Coordinates of C-alpha atoms in Angstrom, one line a residue:
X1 CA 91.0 122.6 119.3
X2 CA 88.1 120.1 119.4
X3 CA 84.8 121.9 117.3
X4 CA 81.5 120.2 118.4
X5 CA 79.4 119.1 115.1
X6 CA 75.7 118.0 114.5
X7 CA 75.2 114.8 112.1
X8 CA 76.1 116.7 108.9
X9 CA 73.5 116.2 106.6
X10 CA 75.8 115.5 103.2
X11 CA 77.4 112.7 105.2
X12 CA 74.6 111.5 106.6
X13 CA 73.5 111.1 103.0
X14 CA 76.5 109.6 101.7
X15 CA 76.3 106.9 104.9
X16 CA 73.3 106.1 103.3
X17 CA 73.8 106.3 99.8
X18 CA 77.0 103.6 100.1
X19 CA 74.6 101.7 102.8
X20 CA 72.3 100.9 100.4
X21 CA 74.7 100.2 97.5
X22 CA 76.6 97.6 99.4
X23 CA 73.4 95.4 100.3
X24 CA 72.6 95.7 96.2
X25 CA 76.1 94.8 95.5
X26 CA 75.1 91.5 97.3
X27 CA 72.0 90.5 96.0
X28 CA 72.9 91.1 92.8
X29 CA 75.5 89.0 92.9
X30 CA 73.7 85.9 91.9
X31 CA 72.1 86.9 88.5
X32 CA 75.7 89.0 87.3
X33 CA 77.2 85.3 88.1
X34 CA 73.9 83.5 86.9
X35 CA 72.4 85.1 83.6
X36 CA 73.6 84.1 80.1
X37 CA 76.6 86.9 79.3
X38 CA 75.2 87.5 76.1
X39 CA 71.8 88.1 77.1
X40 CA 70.0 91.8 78.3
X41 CA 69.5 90.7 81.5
X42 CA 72.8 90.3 81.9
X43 CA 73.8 94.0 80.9
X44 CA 70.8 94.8 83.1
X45 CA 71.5 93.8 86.0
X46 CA 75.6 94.3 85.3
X47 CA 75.8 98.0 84.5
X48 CA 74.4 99.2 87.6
X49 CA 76.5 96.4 89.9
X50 CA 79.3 97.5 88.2
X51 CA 78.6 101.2 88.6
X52 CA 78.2 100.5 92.9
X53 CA 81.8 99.0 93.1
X54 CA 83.6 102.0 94.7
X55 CA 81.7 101.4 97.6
X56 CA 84.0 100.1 99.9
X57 CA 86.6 102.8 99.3
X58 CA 83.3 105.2 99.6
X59 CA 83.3 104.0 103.1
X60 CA 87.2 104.0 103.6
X61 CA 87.0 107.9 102.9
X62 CA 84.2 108.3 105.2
X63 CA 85.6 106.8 108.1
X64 CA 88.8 108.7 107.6
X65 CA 86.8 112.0 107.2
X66 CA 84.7 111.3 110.2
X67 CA 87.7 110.5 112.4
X68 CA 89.3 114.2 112.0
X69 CA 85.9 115.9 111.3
X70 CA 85.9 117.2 115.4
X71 CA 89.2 118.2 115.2
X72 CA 93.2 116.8 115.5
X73 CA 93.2 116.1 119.0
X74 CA 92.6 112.7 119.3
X75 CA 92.3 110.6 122.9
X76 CA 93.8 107.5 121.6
X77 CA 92.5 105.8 124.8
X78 CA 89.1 106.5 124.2
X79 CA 89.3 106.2 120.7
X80 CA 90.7 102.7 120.7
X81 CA 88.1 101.6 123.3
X82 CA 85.4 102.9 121.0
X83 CA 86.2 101.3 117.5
X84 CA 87.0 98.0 119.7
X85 CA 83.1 98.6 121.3
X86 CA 81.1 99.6 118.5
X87 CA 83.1 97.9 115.6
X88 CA 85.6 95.3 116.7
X89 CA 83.2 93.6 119.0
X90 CA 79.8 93.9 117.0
X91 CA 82.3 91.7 114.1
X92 CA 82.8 89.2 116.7
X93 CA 79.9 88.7 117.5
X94 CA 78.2 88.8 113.9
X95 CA 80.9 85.9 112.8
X96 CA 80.1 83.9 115.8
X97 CA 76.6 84.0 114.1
X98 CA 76.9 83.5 110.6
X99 CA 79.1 80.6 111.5
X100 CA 76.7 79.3 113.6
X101 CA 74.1 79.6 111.1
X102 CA 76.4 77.5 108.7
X103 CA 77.3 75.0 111.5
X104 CA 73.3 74.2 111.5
X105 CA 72.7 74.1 107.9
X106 CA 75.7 72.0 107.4
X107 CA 78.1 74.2 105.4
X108 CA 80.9 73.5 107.3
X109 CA 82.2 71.5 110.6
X110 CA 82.4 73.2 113.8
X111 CA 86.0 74.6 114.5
X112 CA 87.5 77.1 116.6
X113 CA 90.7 77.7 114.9
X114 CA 89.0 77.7 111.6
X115 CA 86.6 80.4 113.1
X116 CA 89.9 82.4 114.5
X117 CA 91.2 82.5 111.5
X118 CA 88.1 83.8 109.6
X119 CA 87.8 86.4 112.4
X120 CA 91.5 87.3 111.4
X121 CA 90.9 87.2 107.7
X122 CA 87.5 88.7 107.4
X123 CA 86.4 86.1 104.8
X124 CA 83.8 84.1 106.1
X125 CA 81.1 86.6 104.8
X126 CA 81.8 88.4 101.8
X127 CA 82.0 92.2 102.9
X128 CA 83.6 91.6 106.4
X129 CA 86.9 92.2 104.8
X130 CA 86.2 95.6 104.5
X131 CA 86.3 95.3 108.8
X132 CA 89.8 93.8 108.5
X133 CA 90.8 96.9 106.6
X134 CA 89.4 99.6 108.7
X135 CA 91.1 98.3 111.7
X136 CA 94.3 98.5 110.6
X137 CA 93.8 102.2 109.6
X138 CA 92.2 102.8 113.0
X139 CA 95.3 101.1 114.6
X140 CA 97.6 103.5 113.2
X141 CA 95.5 106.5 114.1
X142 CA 98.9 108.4 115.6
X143 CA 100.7 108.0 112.1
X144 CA 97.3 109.9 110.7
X145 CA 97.6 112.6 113.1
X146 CA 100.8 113.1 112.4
X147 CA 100.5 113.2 108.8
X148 CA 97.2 115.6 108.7
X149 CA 99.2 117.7 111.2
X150 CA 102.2 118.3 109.6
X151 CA 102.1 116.7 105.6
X152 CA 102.0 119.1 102.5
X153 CA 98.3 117.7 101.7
X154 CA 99.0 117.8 97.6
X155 CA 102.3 115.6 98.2
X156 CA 100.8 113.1 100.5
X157 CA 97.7 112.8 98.2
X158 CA 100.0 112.2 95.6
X159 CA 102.4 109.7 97.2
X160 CA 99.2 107.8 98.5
X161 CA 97.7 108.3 95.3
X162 CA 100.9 106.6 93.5
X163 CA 101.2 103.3 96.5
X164 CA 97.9 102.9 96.1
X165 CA 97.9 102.4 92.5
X166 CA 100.7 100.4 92.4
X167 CA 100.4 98.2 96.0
X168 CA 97.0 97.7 94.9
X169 CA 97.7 95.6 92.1
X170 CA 101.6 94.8 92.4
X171 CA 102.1 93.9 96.2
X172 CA 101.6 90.3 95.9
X173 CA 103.9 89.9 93.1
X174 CA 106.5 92.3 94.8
X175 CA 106.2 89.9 97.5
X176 CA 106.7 86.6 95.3
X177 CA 110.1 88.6 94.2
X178 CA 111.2 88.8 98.0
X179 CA 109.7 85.5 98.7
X180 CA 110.3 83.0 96.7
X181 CA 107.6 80.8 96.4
X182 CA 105.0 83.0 98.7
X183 CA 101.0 83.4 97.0
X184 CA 100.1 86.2 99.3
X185 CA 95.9 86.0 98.2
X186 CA 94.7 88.6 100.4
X187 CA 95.6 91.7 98.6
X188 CA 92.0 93.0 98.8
X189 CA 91.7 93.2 102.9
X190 CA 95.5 95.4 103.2
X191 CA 95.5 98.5 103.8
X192 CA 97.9 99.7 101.1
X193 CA 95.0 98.8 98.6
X194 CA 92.7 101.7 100.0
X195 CA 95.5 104.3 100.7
X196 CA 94.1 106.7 99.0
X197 CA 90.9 107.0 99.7
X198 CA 91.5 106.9 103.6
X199 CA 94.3 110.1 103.6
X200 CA 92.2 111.9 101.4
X201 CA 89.4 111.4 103.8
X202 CA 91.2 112.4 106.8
X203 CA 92.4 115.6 105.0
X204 CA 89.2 116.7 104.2
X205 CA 87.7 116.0 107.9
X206 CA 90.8 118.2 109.4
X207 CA 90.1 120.6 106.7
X208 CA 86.0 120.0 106.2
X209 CA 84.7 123.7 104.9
X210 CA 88.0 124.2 102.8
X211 CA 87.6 120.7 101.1
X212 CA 84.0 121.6 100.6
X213 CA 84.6 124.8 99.0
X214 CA 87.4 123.8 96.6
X215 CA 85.0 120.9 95.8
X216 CA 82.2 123.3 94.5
X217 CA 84.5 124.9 93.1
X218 CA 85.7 122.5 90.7
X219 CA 82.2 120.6 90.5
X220 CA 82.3 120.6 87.0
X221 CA 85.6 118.9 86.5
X222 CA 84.4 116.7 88.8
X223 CA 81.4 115.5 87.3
X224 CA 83.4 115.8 83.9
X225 CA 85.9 113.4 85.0
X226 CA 83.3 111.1 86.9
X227 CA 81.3 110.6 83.1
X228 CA 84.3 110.1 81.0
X229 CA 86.0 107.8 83.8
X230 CA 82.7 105.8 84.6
X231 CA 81.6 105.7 81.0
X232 CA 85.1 103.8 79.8
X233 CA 84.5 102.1 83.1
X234 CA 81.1 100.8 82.6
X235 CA 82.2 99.8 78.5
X236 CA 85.4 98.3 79.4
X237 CA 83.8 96.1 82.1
X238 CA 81.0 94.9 80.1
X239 CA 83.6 93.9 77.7
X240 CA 85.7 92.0 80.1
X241 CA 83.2 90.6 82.1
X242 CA 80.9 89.0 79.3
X243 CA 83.8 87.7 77.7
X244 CA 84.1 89.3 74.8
X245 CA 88.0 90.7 74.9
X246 CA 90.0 90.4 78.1
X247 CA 91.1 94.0 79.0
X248 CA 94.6 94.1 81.3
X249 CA 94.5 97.1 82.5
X250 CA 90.8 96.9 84.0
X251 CA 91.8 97.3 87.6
X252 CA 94.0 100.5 86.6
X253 CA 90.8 102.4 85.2
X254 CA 88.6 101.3 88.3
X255 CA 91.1 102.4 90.4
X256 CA 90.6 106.1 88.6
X257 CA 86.7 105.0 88.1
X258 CA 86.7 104.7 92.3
X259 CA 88.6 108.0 93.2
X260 CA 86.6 109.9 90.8
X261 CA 83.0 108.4 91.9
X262 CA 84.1 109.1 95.7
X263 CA 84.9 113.1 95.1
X264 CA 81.6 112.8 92.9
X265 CA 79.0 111.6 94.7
X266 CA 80.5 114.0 97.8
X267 CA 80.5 117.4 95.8
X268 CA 77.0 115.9 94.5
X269 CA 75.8 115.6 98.1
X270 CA 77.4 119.1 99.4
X271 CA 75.9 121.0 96.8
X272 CA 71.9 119.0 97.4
X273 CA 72.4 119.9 101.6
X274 CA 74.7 123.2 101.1
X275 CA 71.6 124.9 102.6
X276 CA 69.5 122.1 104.0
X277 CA 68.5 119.3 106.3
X278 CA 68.2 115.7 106.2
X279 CA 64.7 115.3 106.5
X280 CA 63.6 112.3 105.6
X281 CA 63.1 109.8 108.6
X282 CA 63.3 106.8 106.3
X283 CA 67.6 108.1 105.9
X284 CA 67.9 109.0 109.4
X285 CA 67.1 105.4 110.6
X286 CA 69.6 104.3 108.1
X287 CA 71.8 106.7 108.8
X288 CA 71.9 105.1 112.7
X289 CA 71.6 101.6 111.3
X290 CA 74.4 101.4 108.6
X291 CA 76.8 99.4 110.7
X292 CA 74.3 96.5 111.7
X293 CA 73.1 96.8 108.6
X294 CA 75.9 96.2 107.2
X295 CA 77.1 93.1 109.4
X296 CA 73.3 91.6 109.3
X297 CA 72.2 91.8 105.1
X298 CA 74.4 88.9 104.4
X299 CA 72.7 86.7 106.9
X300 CA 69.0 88.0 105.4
X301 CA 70.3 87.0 102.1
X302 CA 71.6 83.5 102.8
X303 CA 68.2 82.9 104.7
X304 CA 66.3 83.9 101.9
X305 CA 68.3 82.1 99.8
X306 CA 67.8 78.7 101.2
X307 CA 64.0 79.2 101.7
X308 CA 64.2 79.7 98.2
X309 CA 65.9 76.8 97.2
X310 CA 63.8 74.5 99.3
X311 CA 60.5 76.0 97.7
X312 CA 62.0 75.1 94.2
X313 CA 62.6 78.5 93.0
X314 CA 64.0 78.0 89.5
X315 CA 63.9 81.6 87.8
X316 CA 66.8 83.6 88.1
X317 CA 64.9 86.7 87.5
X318 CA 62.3 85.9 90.0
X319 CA 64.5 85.0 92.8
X320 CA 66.1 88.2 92.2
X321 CA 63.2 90.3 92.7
X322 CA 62.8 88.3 95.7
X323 CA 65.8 89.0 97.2
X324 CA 65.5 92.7 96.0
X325 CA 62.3 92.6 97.9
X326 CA 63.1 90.6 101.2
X327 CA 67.1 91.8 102.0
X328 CA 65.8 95.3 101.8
X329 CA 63.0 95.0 103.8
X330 CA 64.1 92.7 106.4
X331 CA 67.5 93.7 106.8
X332 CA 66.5 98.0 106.6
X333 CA 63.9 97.7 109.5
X334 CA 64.9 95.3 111.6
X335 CA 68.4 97.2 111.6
X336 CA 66.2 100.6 112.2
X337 CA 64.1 98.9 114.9
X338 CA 67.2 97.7 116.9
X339 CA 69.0 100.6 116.5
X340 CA 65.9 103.2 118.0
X341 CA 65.5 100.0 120.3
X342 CA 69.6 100.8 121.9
X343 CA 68.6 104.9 121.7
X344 CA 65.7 104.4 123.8
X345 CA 67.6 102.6 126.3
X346 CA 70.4 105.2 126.4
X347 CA 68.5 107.8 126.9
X348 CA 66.5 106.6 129.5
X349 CA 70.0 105.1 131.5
X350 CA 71.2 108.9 130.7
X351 CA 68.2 110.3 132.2
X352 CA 68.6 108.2 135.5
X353 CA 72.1 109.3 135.4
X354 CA 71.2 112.7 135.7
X355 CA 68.9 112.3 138.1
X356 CA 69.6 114.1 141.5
X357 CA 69.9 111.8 144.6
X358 CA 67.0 111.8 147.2
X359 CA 67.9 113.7 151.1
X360 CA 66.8 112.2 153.7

């Protein structure tokens, strides 16, 4: 049985929360790369990059809630011809014009196969990657069905839980072992690598007020587990990335860092909206925005970036605030303008729709 559902407001808030994380991932790239590792800017501006990094598998687990969230009956027809209309095509298109942007500035020569195979690969821009992944979850949708249908949900959670631990870091040396010879480099844009995150979101859409409940429930192991986890996560980093001891089994505890932050931030956000709206107007138009958003910050950033670098901008701390400044404010409401731009339009052509024909 399909259940009809309003925008819920904890998701709506999570959208957003991850939304704006993502775009600070980016701009903060520069000084985490830039600043001295010794120095307190550095452990400024690394702690709380560091802290945003589960928030592509954030997003993995909300897609996979939202897909079961009205129910198990999915129209694959319909559903294939909306992911390739509202995410499949809007990547096209956003490649075609970060590449032309870097065919004008002179980054790189004009190529169509080149091009192809950056569509393909989702590299060309740093998060389009993540689009790469969600499309081959989104082609399998019938496996997913199948599993949220008839799986033991503790089991699967489990198994996934297990390949996605050890795919994540393992597959391309399993595949050397097959292969003799093979570098398979693209570990971070397969599937297997987010697993988890994606069955345990399509569980708890098929089973939303159950997963809810047992989450406020256990809120306290939760947020338990997130400080310990995130604490050795945020240490052990620090200590890795500055270059102070290399730590091997870093991707292990942010694998455990990610799972926990994702249940965190949700039971955080069910227990703020258990009784309440999303109010705020500012979110909303977020909310609507996140996918161009998402697709456009990047070009923002390499804008301001150049402007930047032909003005002479030497400080690493000032261009930061600059990007801070300019990414968020450019990106945020054009995004929000476009976006109410489309609504307007669609309700108006729904309108007309409805409109009864004239008699002569």
């Amino acid at each position: 049985m399909v259940r009809t559902v309003k925008r819920l407001p904890e998701i709506a808030a999570l959208n957003v929360m991850l939304c704006l994380l993502v775009v600070f991932i980016h701009v903060t790239s520069v000084p985490v790369t830039g600043y001295d590792k010794s120095s307190l800017q550095f452990a400024a501006v690394f702690f709380p990059w560091r802290f945003s990094g589960f928030v592509v598998p954030g997003f993995i687990f909300l897609s996979g809630l939202r897909m079961f969230l009205k129910g198990g009956n999915i129209d694959y027809g319909k559903f294939y011809l909306s992911r390739l209309k509202r995410i499949v095509l809007p990547y096209i298109a956003w490649n075609v014009i970060y590449y032309l942007y870097f065919i004008l500035n002179g980054y790189v020569p004009f190529s169509l196969p080149a091009l192809g195979l950056h569509l393909f690969r989702g590299d060309l821009v740093g998060p389009f990657y993540f689009i790469v992944v969600i499309v081959q979850l989104y082609a399998l949708a019938p496996l997913w069905s199948l599993l949220v249908r008839k799986a033991n949900v503790p089991a699967a959670l489990l198994i996934a839980a297990a390949l996605t631990f050890f795919l994540g870091q393992h597959l391309p040396g399993l595949l050397a072992r097959i292969f003799p010879g093979a570098a398979f480099q693209y570990n971070d844009r397969v599937l297997t690598t987010y697993l988890f995150y994606w069955v345990a979101g399509c569980f708890a859409g098929a089973n939303y007020e159950r997963a809810k409940a047992w989450l406020l429930e256990q809120k306290k192991l939760v947020f338990i587990a997130f400080a310990l986890v995130g604490l050795a996560e945020e240490i052990f980093s620090y200590i890795s990335f500055s270059g102070l001891r290399y730590i091997g089994w870093l991707e292990s505890l942010h694998f455990f860092y990610c799972v926990t932050a994702v249940f965190f931030f949700f039971t955080v956000l069910t227990y703020r909206y258990r009784n309440k709206d999303l109010t705020s107007r500012l979110a909303a138009g977020i909310d609507g925005a996140a996918y161009p958003i998402f697709l456009a910050h990047c070009l923002v950033l390499f804008v301001v970036n150049d402007v930047m670098a032909r003005a002479g901008v030497g400080s690493i701390t000032l261009a930061y605030a600059i990007r801070i400044a300019a990414v968020y404010t450019v990106t945020l409401g054009l995004c929000i303008l476009w976006e109410n731009a489309a609504a307007g339009i669609r309700r108006r052509r729904a309108a007309n729709r409805e409109k009864p024909a004239l008699r002569v």
